[in-house]
């Protein structure tokens, strides 16, 4: 057997191997994507499950949000109540500080 014949046989073997690999690849691809949309069916299933989970989470979030904000003003009711209490306490503290400052000025004014 000469070198040219050996090279031809090697080329034919490589071409056959390539054809077999392409055939096997196409077979596996067809088995993974039975509906032929270009996306493997199992991946579609996982994506659909993730989409459903996201929709359920969004619905639960909206439910919780509406339960926290019954008056629908965009501020959770308890936070609004705490804010009002803090504002009232700040006003009382300011009034008391002004009262003490006036009393201190009155005392200093009497000592002069």
N, CA, C and O atoms as CSV, one atom per row, in Angstrom:
chain,resi,resn,atom,element,x,y,z
A,1,UNK,N,N,0.839,-1.157,0.000
A,1,UNK,CA,C,0.000,0.000,0.000
A,1,UNK,C,C,0.892,1.230,0.000
A,1,UNK,O,O,1.834,1.346,0.784
A,2,UNK,N,N,0.569,2.133,-0.894
A,2,UNK,CA,C,1.407,3.327,-0.965
A,2,UNK,C,C,0.829,4.439,-0.086
A,2,UNK,O,O,-0.262,4.322,0.472
A,3,UNK,N,N,1.581,5.487,0.008
A,3,UNK,CA,C,1.240,6.614,0.893
A,3,UNK,C,C,-0.055,7.294,0.468
A,3,UNK,O,O,-0.853,7.663,1.329
A,4,UNK,N,N,-0.290,7.474,-0.828
A,4,UNK,CA,C,-1.492,8.135,-1.342
A,4,UNK,C,C,-2.738,7.323,-0.968
A,4,UNK,O,O,-3.749,7.883,-0.544
A,5,UNK,N,N,-2.655,6.034,-1.127
A,5,UNK,CA,C,-3.783,5.153,-0.794
A,5,UNK,C,C,-4.056,5.203,0.706
A,5,UNK,O,O,-5.216,5.226,1.119
A,6,UNK,N,N,-3.031,5.220,1.507
A,6,UNK,CA,C,-3.155,5.294,2.956
A,6,UNK,C,C,-3.792,6.628,3.367
A,6,UNK,O,O,-4.638,6.669,4.260
A,7,UNK,N,N,-3.383,7.699,2.718
A,7,UNK,CA,C,-3.948,9.021,3.006
A,7,UNK,C,C,-5.426,9.069,2.631
A,7,UNK,O,O,-6.232,9.639,3.367
A,8,UNK,N,N,-5.791,8.473,1.489
A,8,UNK,CA,C,-7.192,8.432,1.060
A,8,UNK,C,C,-8.045,7.653,2.062
A,8,UNK,O,O,-9.152,8.078,2.391
A,9,UNK,N,N,-7.546,6.528,2.543
A,9,UNK,CA,C,-8.277,5.729,3.520
A,9,UNK,C,C,-8.448,6.494,4.835
A,9,UNK,O,O,-9.501,6.414,5.467
A,10,UNK,N,N,-7.423,7.227,5.242
A,10,UNK,CA,C,-7.505,8.020,6.473
A,10,UNK,C,C,-8.529,9.144,6.308
A,10,UNK,O,O,-9.290,9.437,7.230
A,11,UNK,N,N,-8.542,9.778,5.116
A,11,UNK,CA,C,-9.500,10.848,4.837
A,11,UNK,C,C,-10.918,10.297,4.851
A,11,UNK,O,O,-11.813,10.904,5.438
A,12,UNK,N,N,-11.131,9.153,4.210
A,12,UNK,CA,C,-12.455,8.529,4.173
A,12,UNK,C,C,-12.911,8.147,5.578
A,12,UNK,O,O,-14.078,8.328,5.928
A,13,UNK,N,N,-11.992,7.620,6.377
A,13,UNK,CA,C,-12.335,7.244,7.760
A,13,UNK,C,C,-12.718,8.487,8.564
A,13,UNK,O,O,-13.661,8.453,9.354
A,14,UNK,N,N,-11.985,9.581,8.361
A,14,UNK,CA,C,-12.289,10.829,9.067
A,14,UNK,C,C,-13.634,11.383,8.618
A,14,UNK,O,O,-14.412,11.847,9.452
A,15,UNK,N,N,-13.925,11.345,7.322
A,15,UNK,CA,C,-15.208,11.829,6.801
A,15,UNK,C,C,-16.361,10.989,7.340
A,15,UNK,O,O,-17.404,11.524,7.716
A,16,UNK,N,N,-16.166,9.663,7.377
A,16,UNK,CA,C,-17.201,8.775,7.923
A,16,UNK,C,C,-17.437,9.050,9.409
A,16,UNK,O,O,-18.576,9.068,9.876
A,17,UNK,N,N,-16.355,9.259,10.133
A,17,UNK,CA,C,-16.487,9.558,11.564
A,17,UNK,C,C,-17.239,10.879,11.759
A,17,UNK,O,O,-18.079,10.998,12.652
A,18,UNK,N,N,-16.929,11.865,10.916
A,18,UNK,CA,C,-17.603,13.154,10.994
A,18,UNK,C,C,-19.094,13.002,10.684
A,18,UNK,O,O,-19.932,13.573,11.381
A,19,UNK,N,N,-19.425,12.244,9.655
A,19,UNK,CA,C,-20.828,12.012,9.291
A,19,UNK,C,C,-21.568,11.294,10.425
A,19,UNK,O,O,-22.705,11.637,10.748
A,20,UNK,N,N,-20.917,10.304,11.020
A,20,UNK,CA,C,-21.541,9.576,12.125
A,20,UNK,C,C,-21.761,10.503,13.331
A,20,UNK,O,O,-22.797,10.444,13.994
A,21,UNK,N,N,-20.773,11.352,13.597
A,21,UNK,CA,C,-20.903,12.289,14.719
A,21,UNK,C,C,-22.034,13.279,14.459
A,21,UNK,O,O,-22.816,13.568,15.366
A,22,UNK,N,N,-22.135,13.803,13.238
A,22,UNK,CA,C,-23.209,14.723,12.884
A,22,UNK,C,C,-24.565,14.036,12.999
A,22,UNK,O,O,-25.528,14.622,13.495
A,23,UNK,N,N,-24.633,12.793,12.538
A,23,UNK,CA,C,-25.873,12.030,12.610
A,23,UNK,C,C,-26.289,11.821,14.066
A,23,UNK,O,O,-27.456,11.997,14.413
A,24,UNK,N,N,-25.334,11.447,14.912
A,24,UNK,CA,C,-25.618,11.222,16.334
A,24,UNK,C,C,-26.034,12.536,16.991
A,24,UNK,O,O,-26.964,12.562,17.797
A,25,UNK,N,N,-25.348,13.620,16.648
A,25,UNK,CA,C,-25.680,14.936,17.195
A,25,UNK,C,C,-27.114,15.321,16.826
A,25,UNK,O,O,-27.879,15.764,17.683
A,26,UNK,N,N,-27.471,15.154,15.574
A,26,UNK,CA,C,-28.825,15.495,15.119
A,26,UNK,C,C,-29.878,14.621,15.801
A,26,UNK,O,O,-30.971,15.090,16.120
A,27,UNK,N,N,-29.542,13.346,16.021
A,27,UNK,CA,C,-30.456,12.432,16.707
A,27,UNK,C,C,-30.686,12.884,18.156
A,27,UNK,O,O,-31.821,12.920,18.632
A,28,UNK,N,N,-29.595,13.226,18.845
A,28,UNK,CA,C,-29.694,13.683,20.234
A,28,UNK,C,C,-30.465,15.007,20.292
A,28,UNK,O,O,-31.314,15.209,21.160
A,29,UNK,N,N,-30.155,15.889,19.362
A,29,UNK,CA,C,-30.832,17.190,19.307
A,29,UNK,C,C,-32.336,16.999,19.106
A,29,UNK,O,O,-33.140,17.654,19.769
A,30,UNK,N,N,-32.711,16.113,18.205
A,30,UNK,CA,C,-34.131,15.842,17.952
A,30,UNK,C,C,-34.808,15.247,19.182
A,30,UNK,O,O,-35.966,15.554,19.462
A,31,UNK,N,N,-34.091,14.399,19.916
A,31,UNK,CA,C,-34.657,13.806,21.128
A,31,UNK,C,C,-34.830,14.837,22.245
A,31,UNK,O,O,-35.746,14.728,23.060
A,32,UNK,N,N,-33.956,15.825,22.280
A,32,UNK,CA,C,-34.042,16.847,23.319
A,32,UNK,C,C,-35.091,17.905,23.004
A,32,UNK,O,O,-35.618,18.548,23.911
A,33,UNK,N,N,-35.396,18.086,21.723
A,33,UNK,CA,C,-36.333,19.132,21.298
A,33,UNK,C,C,-37.411,18.524,20.410
A,33,UNK,O,O,-37.436,18.737,19.198
A,34,UNK,N,N,-38.290,17.771,21.034
A,34,UNK,CA,C,-39.303,17.041,20.273
A,34,UNK,C,C,-40.303,17.963,19.583
A,34,UNK,O,O,-40.833,17.610,18.530
A,35,UNK,N,N,-40.572,19.138,20.154
A,35,UNK,CA,C,-41.524,20.041,19.521
A,35,UNK,C,C,-40.878,20.911,18.433
A,35,UNK,O,O,-41.569,21.659,17.741
A,36,UNK,N,N,-39.559,20.811,18.288
A,36,UNK,CA,C,-38.855,21.459,17.173
A,36,UNK,C,C,-38.819,22.978,17.220
A,36,UNK,O,O,-38.695,23.624,16.179
A,37,UNK,N,N,-38.924,23.555,18.404
A,37,UNK,CA,C,-38.911,25.009,18.492
A,37,UNK,C,C,-37.517,25.595,18.731
A,37,UNK,O,O,-37.368,26.810,18.856
A,38,UNK,N,N,-36.512,24.746,18.795
A,38,UNK,CA,C,-35.142,25.224,18.976
A,38,UNK,C,C,-34.710,25.322,20.431
A,38,UNK,O,O,-33.556,25.646,20.713
A,39,UNK,N,N,-35.612,25.051,21.349
A,39,UNK,CA,C,-35.297,25.084,22.779
A,39,UNK,C,C,-35.525,23.688,23.346
A,39,UNK,O,O,-36.613,23.132,23.198
A,40,UNK,N,N,-34.502,23.111,23.999
A,40,UNK,CA,C,-34.687,21.777,24.581
A,40,UNK,C,C,-35.909,21.733,25.498
A,40,UNK,O,O,-36.126,22.635,26.306
A,41,UNK,N,N,-36.700,20.675,25.360
A,41,UNK,CA,C,-37.976,20.570,26.070
A,41,UNK,C,C,-37.809,20.641,27.589
A,41,UNK,O,O,-38.623,21.273,28.262
A,42,UNK,N,N,-36.783,20.014,28.136
A,42,UNK,CA,C,-36.582,20.051,29.581
A,42,UNK,C,C,-36.261,21.466,30.042
A,42,UNK,O,O,-36.697,21.888,31.113
A,43,UNK,N,N,-35.502,22.195,29.239
A,43,UNK,CA,C,-35.190,23.580,29.580
A,43,UNK,C,C,-36.463,24.424,29.565
A,43,UNK,O,O,-36.649,25.290,30.420
A,44,UNK,N,N,-37.333,24.168,28.597
A,44,UNK,CA,C,-38.617,24.865,28.548
A,44,UNK,C,C,-39.429,24.580,29.809
A,44,UNK,O,O,-40.054,25.476,30.376
A,45,UNK,N,N,-39.409,23.322,30.237
A,45,UNK,CA,C,-40.137,22.957,31.450
A,45,UNK,C,C,-39.610,23.706,32.670
A,45,UNK,O,O,-40.388,24.207,33.482
A,46,UNK,N,N,-38.304,23.777,32.794
A,46,UNK,CA,C,-37.698,24.488,33.923
A,46,UNK,C,C,-38.031,25.983,33.835
A,46,UNK,O,O,-38.342,26.611,34.847
A,47,UNK,N,N,-37.965,26.542,32.639
A,47,UNK,CA,C,-38.279,27.960,32.464
A,47,UNK,C,C,-39.739,28.231,32.811
A,47,UNK,O,O,-40.048,29.252,33.426
A,48,UNK,N,N,-40.630,27.341,32.427
A,48,UNK,CA,C,-42.051,27.513,32.756
A,48,UNK,C,C,-42.276,27.430,34.261
A,48,UNK,O,O,-43.060,28.199,34.819
A,49,UNK,N,N,-41.589,26.497,34.918
A,49,UNK,CA,C,-41.710,26.384,36.369
A,49,UNK,C,C,-41.197,27.654,37.051
A,49,UNK,O,O,-41.806,28.141,38.003
A,50,UNK,N,N,-40.083,28.184,36.562
A,50,UNK,CA,C,-39.532,29.414,37.135
A,50,UNK,C,C,-40.496,30.583,36.923
A,50,UNK,O,O,-40.678,31.418,37.809
A,51,UNK,N,N,-41.102,30.631,35.757
A,51,UNK,CA,C,-42.070,31.701,35.463
A,51,UNK,C,C,-43.274,31.599,36.395
A,51,UNK,O,O,-43.738,32.610,36.924
A,52,UNK,N,N,-43.781,30.384,36.596
A,52,UNK,CA,C,-44.919,30.194,37.502
A,52,UNK,C,C,-44.553,30.585,38.929
A,52,UNK,O,O,-45.344,31.220,39.626
A,53,UNK,N,N,-43.346,30.202,39.366
A,53,UNK,CA,C,-42.901,30.545,40.718
A,53,UNK,C,C,-42.795,32.061,40.873
A,53,UNK,O,O,-43.172,32.607,41.910
A,54,UNK,N,N,-42.287,32.739,39.852
A,54,UNK,CA,C,-42.167,34.203,39.899
A,54,UNK,C,C,-43.546,34.851,39.957
A,54,UNK,O,O,-43.747,35.816,40.695
A,55,UNK,N,N,-44.488,34.333,39.193
A,55,UNK,CA,C,-45.852,34.877,39.212
A,55,UNK,C,C,-46.510,34.657,40.568
A,55,UNK,O,O,-47.204,35.538,41.075
A,56,UNK,N,N,-46.293,33.479,41.156
A,56,UNK,CA,C,-46.850,33.198,42.477
A,56,UNK,C,C,-46.232,34.119,43.528
A,56,UNK,O,O,-46.931,34.631,44.402
A,57,UNK,N,N,-44.915,34.325,43.436
A,57,UNK,CA,C,-44.234,35.204,44.386
A,57,UNK,C,C,-44.750,36.637,44.245
A,57,UNK,O,O,-44.955,37.329,45.242
A,58,UNK,N,N,-44.956,37.073,43.016
A,58,UNK,CA,C,-45.472,38.429,42.787
A,58,UNK,C,C,-46.879,38.565,43.367
A,58,UNK,O,O,-47.192,39.575,43.997
A,59,UNK,N,N,-47.725,37.563,43.162
A,59,UNK,CA,C,-49.086,37.593,43.706
A,59,UNK,C,C,-49.054,37.624,45.235
A,59,UNK,O,O,-49.823,38.359,45.855
A,60,UNK,N,N,-48.174,36.838,45.842
A,60,UNK,CA,C,-48.043,36.817,47.302
A,60,UNK,C,C,-47.557,38.170,47.813
A,60,UNK,O,O,-48.032,38.662,48.836
A,61,UNK,N,N,-46.606,38.767,47.094
A,61,UNK,CA,C,-46.090,40.079,47.469
A,61,UNK,C,C,-47.211,41.123,47.432
A,61,UNK,O,O,-47.350,41.931,48.350
A,62,UNK,N,N,-48.000,41.094,46.368
A,62,UNK,CA,C,-49.107,42.048,46.242
A,62,UNK,C,C,-50.122,41.842,47.367
A,62,UNK,O,O,-50.667,42.811,47.897
A,63,UNK,N,N,-50.378,40.584,47.732
A,63,UNK,CA,C,-51.299,40.284,48.826
A,63,UNK,C,C,-50.770,40.846,50.146
A,63,UNK,O,O,-51.503,41.484,50.901
A,64,UNK,N,N,-49.490,40.598,50.409
A,64,UNK,CA,C,-48.882,41.113,51.646
A,64,UNK,C,C,-48.876,42.638,51.656
A,64,UNK,O,O,-49.144,43.270,52.678
A,65,UNK,N,N,-48.569,43.206,50.515
A,65,UNK,CA,C,-48.527,44.671,50.389
A,65,UNK,C,C,-49.894,45.273,50.690
A,65,UNK,O,O,-49.998,46.267,51.409
A,66,UNK,N,N,-50.937,44.669,50.139
A,66,UNK,CA,C,-52.283,45.196,50.383
A,66,UNK,C,C,-52.693,45.000,51.840
A,66,UNK,O,O,-53.429,45.822,52.386
A,67,UNK,N,N,-52.227,43.925,52.477
A,67,UNK,CA,C,-52.537,43.711,53.896
A,67,UNK,C,C,-51.822,44.727,54.787
A,67,UNK,O,O,-52.332,45.082,55.850
A,68,UNK,N,N,-50.656,45.193,54.369
A,68,UNK,CA,C,-49.897,46.161,55.163
A,68,UNK,C,C,-50.381,47.587,54.942
A,68,UNK,O,O,-50.172,48.454,55.791
A,69,UNK,N,N,-51.025,47.834,53.807
A,69,UNK,CA,C,-51.458,49.194,53.456
A,69,UNK,C,C,-52.954,49.168,53.137
A,69,UNK,O,O,-53.355,49.275,51.978
A,70,UNK,N,N,-53.763,49.026,54.172
A,70,UNK,CA,C,-55.218,48.891,53.982
A,70,UNK,C,C,-55.850,50.145,53.384
A,70,UNK,O,O,-56.817,50.047,52.628
A,71,UNK,N,N,-55.316,51.324,53.713
A,71,UNK,CA,C,-55.916,52.546,53.182
A,71,UNK,C,C,-55.419,52.901,51.776
A,71,UNK,O,O,-55.913,53.845,51.160
A,72,UNK,N,N,-54.442,52.142,51.273
A,72,UNK,CA,C,-53.998,52.277,49.881
A,72,UNK,C,C,-53.262,53.558,49.563
A,72,UNK,O,O,-53.264,54.000,48.414
A,73,UNK,N,N,-52.632,54.167,50.553
A,73,UNK,CA,C,-51.916,55.416,50.280
A,73,UNK,C,C,-50.446,55.211,49.933
A,73,UNK,O,O,-49.713,56.176,49.714
A,74,UNK,N,N,-50.020,53.958,49.885
A,74,UNK,CA,C,-48.633,53.665,49.503
A,74,UNK,C,C,-47.680,53.572,50.678
A,74,UNK,O,O,-46.511,53.234,50.498
A,75,UNK,N,N,-48.160,53.867,51.882
A,75,UNK,CA,C,-47.336,53.790,53.086
A,75,UNK,C,C,-47.956,52.733,53.999
A,75,UNK,O,O,-49.143,52.807,54.317
A,76,UNK,N,N,-47.153,51.745,54.422
A,76,UNK,CA,C,-47.703,50.734,55.338
A,76,UNK,C,C,-48.335,51.402,56.557
A,76,UNK,O,O,-47.756,52.317,57.143
A,77,UNK,N,N,-49.513,50.943,56.929
A,77,UNK,CA,C,-50.288,51.581,57.997
A,77,UNK,C,C,-49.523,51.649,59.319
A,77,UNK,O,O,-49.559,52.679,59.992
A,78,UNK,N,N,-48.836,50.580,59.700
A,78,UNK,CA,C,-48.093,50.585,60.965
A,78,UNK,C,C,-46.949,51.596,60.916
A,78,UNK,O,O,-46.677,52.272,61.908
A,79,UNK,N,N,-46.287,51.699,59.783
A,79,UNK,CA,C,-45.197,52.666,59.645
A,79,UNK,C,C,-45.757,54.089,59.757
A,79,UNK,O,O,-45.153,54.959,60.384
A,80,UNK,N,N,-46.897,54.302,59.151
A,80,UNK,CA,C,-47.543,55.608,59.222
A,80,UNK,C,C,-47.867,55.946,60.677
A,80,UNK,O,O,-47.643,57.069,61.128
A,81,UNK,N,N,-48.396,54.960,61.405
A,81,UNK,CA,C,-48.739,55.170,62.814
A,81,UNK,C,C,-47.485,55.496,63.633
A,81,UNK,O,O,-47.499,56.419,64.447
A,82,UNK,N,N,-46.411,54.749,63.420
A,82,UNK,CA,C,-45.158,55.008,64.135
A,82,UNK,C,C,-44.616,56.391,63.801
A,82,UNK,O,O,-44.098,57.091,64.671
A,83,UNK,N,N,-44.737,56.774,62.549
A,83,UNK,CA,C,-44.276,58.092,62.125
A,83,UNK,C,C,-45.066,59.192,62.822
A,83,UNK,O,O,-44.496,60.188,63.269
A,84,UNK,N,N,-46.371,59.009,62.910
A,84,UNK,CA,C,-47.220,59.990,63.591
A,84,UNK,C,C,-46.860,60.073,65.074
A,84,UNK,O,O,-46.828,61.162,65.647
A,85,UNK,N,N,-46.588,58.922,65.696
A,85,UNK,CA,C,-46.195,58.908,67.109
A,85,UNK,C,C,-44.862,59.627,67.303
A,85,UNK,O,O,-44.695,60.395,68.251
A,86,UNK,N,N,-43.918,59.375,66.402
A,86,UNK,CA,C,-42.609,60.020,66.501
A,86,UNK,C,C,-42.751,61.535,66.324
A,86,UNK,O,O,-42.102,62.306,67.031
A,87,UNK,N,N,-43.587,61.954,65.394
A,87,UNK,CA,C,-43.796,63.382,65.167
A,87,UNK,C,C,-44.425,64.026,66.416
A,87,UNK,O,O,-44.023,65.116,66.823
A,88,UNK,N,N,-45.398,63.355,67.010
A,88,UNK,CA,C,-46.040,63.868,68.217
A,88,UNK,C,C,-45.026,63.972,69.361
A,88,UNK,O,O,-45.001,64.969,70.084
A,89,UNK,N,N,-44.197,62.947,69.522
A,89,UNK,CA,C,-43.180,62.965,70.572
A,89,UNK,C,C,-42.177,64.092,70.333
A,89,UNK,O,O,-41.741,64.745,71.281
A,90,UNK,N,N,-41.812,64.324,69.081
A,90,UNK,CA,C,-40.871,65.405,68.752
A,90,UNK,C,C,-41.492,66.762,69.075
A,90,UNK,O,O,-40.814,67.651,69.590
A,91,UNK,N,N,-42.759,66.920,68.777
A,91,UNK,CA,C,-43.449,68.177,69.086
A,91,UNK,C,C,-43.498,68.407,70.597
A,91,UNK,O,O,-43.291,69.526,71.066
A,92,UNK,N,N,-43.774,67.343,71.354
A,92,UNK,CA,C,-43.802,67.454,72.810
A,92,UNK,C,C,-42.419,67.810,73.354
A,92,UNK,O,O,-42.289,68.639,74.254
A,93,UNK,N,N,-41.392,67.174,72.797
A,93,UNK,CA,C,-40.029,67.448,73.248
A,93,UNK,C,C,-39.646,68.891,72.936
A,93,UNK,O,O,-38.989,69.545,73.746
A,94,UNK,N,N,-40.044,69.386,71.784
A,94,UNK,CA,C,-39.738,70.771,71.403
A,94,UNK,C,C,-40.439,71.741,72.354
A,94,UNK,O,O,-39.841,72.710,72.821
A,95,UNK,N,N,-41.715,71.466,72.634
A,95,UNK,CA,C,-42.475,72.327,73.549
A,95,UNK,C,C,-41.848,72.334,74.935
A,95,UNK,O,O,-41.739,73.389,75.560
A,96,UNK,N,N,-41.436,71.178,75.418
A,96,UNK,CA,C,-40.804,71.073,76.741
A,96,UNK,C,C,-39.465,71.812,76.751
A,96,UNK,O,O,-39.132,72.487,77.726
A,97,UNK,N,N,-38.694,71.681,75.658
A,97,UNK,CA,C,-37.407,72.375,75.576
A,97,UNK,C,C,-37.624,73.883,75.576
A,97,UNK,O,O,-36.879,74.612,76.231
A,98,UNK,N,N,-38.630,74.360,74.855
A,98,UNK,CA,C,-38.928,75.794,74.830
A,98,UNK,C,C,-39.368,76.277,76.208
A,98,UNK,O,O,-39.005,77.370,76.644
A,99,UNK,N,N,-40.159,75.439,76.888
A,99,UNK,CA,C,-40.614,75.783,78.235
A,99,UNK,C,C,-39.436,75.893,79.192
A,99,UNK,O,O,-39.351,76.838,79.977
A,100,UNK,N,N,-38.525,74.921,79.126
A,100,UNK,CA,C,-37.342,74.942,79.992
A,100,UNK,C,C,-36.429,76.117,79.657
A,100,UNK,O,O,-35.865,76.750,80.549
A,101,UNK,N,N,-36.289,76.404,78.353
A,101,UNK,CA,C,-35.444,77.531,77.948
A,101,UNK,C,C,-36.026,78.845,78.479
A,101,UNK,O,O,-35.277,79.709,78.936
A,102,UNK,N,N,-37.356,79.005,78.423
A,102,UNK,CA,C,-38.018,80.220,78.918
A,102,UNK,C,C,-37.834,80.331,80.416
A,102,UNK,O,O,-37.551,81.405,80.946
A,103,UNK,N,N,-38.001,79.190,81.099
A,103,UNK,CA,C,-37.830,79.204,82.550
A,103,UNK,C,C,-36.400,79.582,82.907
A,103,UNK,O,O,-36.178,80.330,83.860
A,104,UNK,N,N,-35.429,79.076,82.154
A,104,UNK,CA,C,-34.029,79.404,82.422
A,104,UNK,C,C,-33.782,80.885,82.158
A,104,UNK,O,O,-33.062,81.530,82.920
A,105,UNK,N,N,-34.359,81.433,81.104
A,105,UNK,CA,C,-34.181,82.861,80.803
A,105,UNK,C,C,-34.834,83.729,81.879
A,105,UNK,O,O,-34.297,84.767,82.269
A,106,UNK,N,N,-35.999,83.286,82.351
A,106,UNK,CA,C,-36.688,84.033,83.403
A,106,UNK,C,C,-35.829,84.067,84.677
A,106,UNK,O,O,-35.717,85.113,85.316
A,107,UNK,N,N,-35.233,82.953,85.039
A,107,UNK,CA,C,-34.365,82.879,86.217
A,107,UNK,C,C,-33.129,83.743,86.044
A,107,UNK,O,O,-32.708,84.438,86.969
A,108,UNK,N,N,-32.550,83.693,84.845
A,108,UNK,CA,C,-31.361,84.519,84.608
A,108,UNK,C,C,-31.725,85.987,84.610
A,108,UNK,O,O,-30.942,86.824,85.059
A,109,UNK,N,N,-32.901,86.303,84.114
A,109,UNK,CA,C,-33.344,87.696,84.086
A,109,UNK,C,C,-33.612,88.220,85.487
A,109,UNK,O,O,-33.384,89.406,85.728
A,110,UNK,N,N,-34.073,87.421,86.408
A,110,UNK,CA,C,-34.357,87.822,87.773
A,110,UNK,C,C,-33.081,88.016,88.563
A,110,UNK,O,O,-33.047,88.841,89.476
A,111,UNK,N,N,-32.021,87.272,88.235
A,111,UNK,CA,C,-30.752,87.344,88.970
A,111,UNK,C,C,-29.999,88.614,88.594
A,111,UNK,O,O,-29.182,89.075,89.391
A,112,UNK,N,N,-30.225,89.193,87.445
A,112,UNK,CA,C,-29.449,90.349,87.005
A,112,UNK,C,C,-29.750,91.574,87.755
A,112,UNK,O,O,-29.165,92.623,87.485
